[in-house]
Amino acid sequence: MPAFETLLSFVNCWECDENDHLNVQFYLSRFDEADRQFRLLTGLSDAVAGVRRARHVRYHAELYSGDTLVMTSHIAFDGPYMLTVVHQLRRTIDGAIAATAVDGYAPSDQVARDLRRRFEDAAAPMPDAALPRSLPTTPETLSLTARQIEAAGAAITHRATVLPRHAGPDGRAEDSFAVGCFSEAAPHLWNRTPMTEAWLEARDFGRVAVEMKLVWASPLKMGEPAVTMSGLTGASTSTFSFRHYLFEARTLRLAAICDVVALAMNLKTRKAAKLEDTVRGAIIKAAMKH
C-alpha cells in the first residue's frame, strides 16, 4: 500500500536560521506532527508497539522560506529496527527529499509477528535514502551520570525550561524541544573547536547538521528545567561528530541523548568544506572517551 500522507506544511521565515534555511528543530516539529497523524490513521501506539527506542534523522536538502512541504509515513518491516516507521519530508515543487526520520521500536519477536499482520496495510519497503548512514542503530548506554559525562570532556552548553508550547498532548516535551535545546547548544560546542564564530565568519562558512540520532531516556514534563551538556566525539574528512546530553536540571536525571554529524558549509557554494588537518586533529584530541 502507498505511504500515508501525514503532513502538509510550509516554511515560515521565522523558522529559518543564520544560514537562511529551515532550522533543524522545525524539521523535528514536523516529524512530531507526522507521527501523531500516522498513529491516528493506523492505530499504532506505545501500548501496541512499546515506547519508541530512537529517532534517526537525516537532512538531505536545504529548505527555504516559502517552500511548501508534504510528508509521507509508513511502516518498513525490512528496516533497521524490529519495527521501523519511516517519515519522508519532500518539497512540493519538485518532490525532492528534504529530510527523513526513522523511528525505531524494539518489540519482542512474537509481538513483531503480530504487528506485521496488524499493520500490513500500512507497510512499504524501506527507502535507501532514509537508512542511517553515519550513526549506528545499536542501543545507547542510558546509565551515565552528569559527573561521568563531565569527566569524559563534556561541558554545559544550554539551559531551558519546558513551557506549555514545548509539550505534546501527553504533557511531555516533544522532540522539537530537545533538538531546539541542542540547536542552541551547538554553537557553544563549535566554539570549543578551532571553528569558532570568528573562524567561520572569516571564511563565510555556516554550521550545518546532516544527521542526528535522538534517544529519550526519560520524559521531561511541562515546567521542568533542563540543562544540556555536550562533547565532541570524532572527525573525518569533511564531517565531525558530537553528542548532547539533556538532563532534568534539579535532579540531573538523564532525559535524552542526541548524536550529531555536522559540517562547515561554504555559504556561497552551499557545499561542505573539507576539514583542515589542524581542525580535525584538534577535534579528535578533544573527543570524549567513554
Short mmCIF file of N, CA and C in Angstrom, two decimals, residues 17-19 21-25 27-28 57-62 98-99 179 182-183 186 190 206-213 239-240 242 244 258-265:
data_model
loop_
_atom_site.label_atom_id
_atom_site.label_comp_id
_atom_site.label_asym_id
_atom_site.label_seq_id
_atom_site.Cartn_x
_atom_site.Cartn_y
_atom_site.Cartn_z
N ASP A 17 17.23 30.08 10.10
CA ASP A 17 18.31 30.50 10.98
C ASP A 17 19.32 31.38 10.27
N GLU A 18 20.52 31.50 10.85
CA GLU A 18 21.54 32.39 10.30
C GLU A 18 22.04 31.95 8.93
N ASN A 19 21.79 30.69 8.56
CA ASN A 19 22.16 30.21 7.24
C ASN A 19 21.05 30.42 6.21
N HIS A 21 18.19 29.03 6.10
CA HIS A 21 17.40 27.83 5.78
C HIS A 21 16.70 27.33 7.04
N LEU A 22 15.75 26.42 6.85
CA LEU A 22 14.95 25.92 7.96
C LEU A 22 15.85 25.31 9.03
N ASN A 23 15.67 25.75 10.28
CA ASN A 23 16.47 25.25 11.39
C ASN A 23 16.03 23.84 11.76
N VAL A 24 16.97 23.03 12.24
CA VAL A 24 16.71 21.61 12.48
C VAL A 24 15.54 21.37 13.42
N GLN A 25 15.35 22.23 14.42
CA GLN A 25 14.27 21.99 15.38
C GLN A 25 12.91 22.00 14.71
N TYR A 27 12.32 20.98 11.53
CA TYR A 27 12.14 19.69 10.87
C TYR A 27 11.52 18.72 11.88
N LEU A 28 12.05 18.74 13.11
CA LEU A 28 11.57 17.81 14.13
C LEU A 28 10.13 18.08 14.52
N VAL A 57 17.41 10.85 12.21
CA VAL A 57 17.06 11.86 11.20
C VAL A 57 18.25 12.13 10.28
N ARG A 58 17.95 12.20 8.99
CA ARG A 58 18.95 12.64 8.02
C ARG A 58 18.40 13.86 7.28
N TYR A 59 19.27 14.86 7.09
CA TYR A 59 18.90 16.09 6.38
C TYR A 59 19.50 16.02 4.98
N HIS A 60 18.64 15.96 3.98
CA HIS A 60 19.08 15.70 2.61
C HIS A 60 19.21 16.97 1.76
N ALA A 61 18.38 17.96 2.04
CA ALA A 61 18.38 19.18 1.22
C ALA A 61 17.94 20.35 2.07
N GLU A 62 18.44 21.52 1.74
CA GLU A 62 18.03 22.72 2.46
C GLU A 62 16.61 23.12 2.09
N ALA A 98 13.73 16.26 1.40
CA ALA A 98 14.43 17.26 2.20
C ALA A 98 14.99 16.65 3.48
N ALA A 99 14.25 15.71 4.08
CA ALA A 99 14.71 15.06 5.30
C ALA A 99 13.93 13.77 5.50
N VAL A 179 15.62 19.07 20.41
CA VAL A 179 16.50 19.49 19.32
C VAL A 179 16.65 21.00 19.29
N PHE A 182 19.38 21.57 21.65
CA PHE A 182 20.65 21.16 21.07
C PHE A 182 21.10 22.12 19.97
N SER A 183 20.13 22.69 19.25
CA SER A 183 20.46 23.66 18.21
C SER A 183 21.11 24.91 18.80
N ALA A 186 24.71 23.86 20.22
CA ALA A 186 25.76 23.51 19.26
C ALA A 186 26.78 24.62 19.01
N TRP A 190 30.80 24.28 19.07
CA TRP A 190 31.67 24.64 17.95
C TRP A 190 32.77 25.60 18.42
N GLY A 206 29.05 28.33 7.33
CA GLY A 206 27.96 28.17 8.27
C GLY A 206 28.00 26.80 8.92
N ARG A 207 27.34 26.67 10.06
CA ARG A 207 27.26 25.39 10.76
C ARG A 207 26.04 24.61 10.26
N VAL A 208 26.23 23.33 9.94
CA VAL A 208 25.15 22.52 9.38
C VAL A 208 25.17 21.12 9.99
N ALA A 209 24.00 20.65 10.43
CA ALA A 209 23.85 19.25 10.86
C ALA A 209 23.35 18.43 9.67
N VAL A 210 23.90 17.25 9.49
CA VAL A 210 23.48 16.40 8.37
C VAL A 210 22.80 15.11 8.84
N GLU A 211 23.04 14.73 10.09
CA GLU A 211 22.43 13.50 10.60
C GLU A 211 22.33 13.59 12.12
N MET A 212 21.25 13.02 12.67
CA MET A 212 21.04 13.01 14.12
C MET A 212 20.40 11.70 14.55
N LYS A 213 20.74 11.29 15.74
CA LYS A 213 20.05 10.15 16.37
C LYS A 213 19.64 10.60 17.76
N THR A 239 33.31 15.92 7.83
CA THR A 239 32.33 16.00 8.91
C THR A 239 33.00 15.74 10.26
N PHE A 240 32.32 16.16 11.30
CA PHE A 240 32.74 15.80 12.64
C PHE A 240 31.48 15.49 13.45
N PHE A 242 29.45 14.99 17.42
CA PHE A 242 29.38 15.35 18.83
C PHE A 242 28.11 14.79 19.43
N HIS A 244 25.06 15.42 22.51
CA HIS A 244 24.38 16.24 23.51
C HIS A 244 23.67 15.33 24.52
N CYS A 258 21.52 12.84 22.19
CA CYS A 258 21.44 13.09 20.75
C CYS A 258 22.84 13.11 20.16
N ASP A 259 23.09 12.17 19.25
CA ASP A 259 24.34 12.17 18.49
C ASP A 259 24.13 12.96 17.21
N VAL A 260 25.12 13.75 16.83
CA VAL A 260 25.01 14.64 15.67
C VAL A 260 26.24 14.50 14.79
N VAL A 261 26.01 14.45 13.49
CA VAL A 261 27.09 14.57 12.50
C VAL A 261 26.90 15.92 11.82
N ALA A 262 27.95 16.73 11.80
CA ALA A 262 27.85 18.10 11.32
C ALA A 262 29.00 18.42 10.37
N LEU A 263 28.86 19.56 9.70
CA LEU A 263 29.92 20.03 8.80
C LEU A 263 29.87 21.55 8.70
N ALA A 264 30.96 22.09 8.23
CA ALA A 264 31.01 23.52 7.90
C ALA A 264 30.64 23.68 6.44
N MET A 265 29.65 24.52 6.15
CA MET A 265 29.17 24.70 4.78
C MET A 265 29.63 26.05 4.23
#
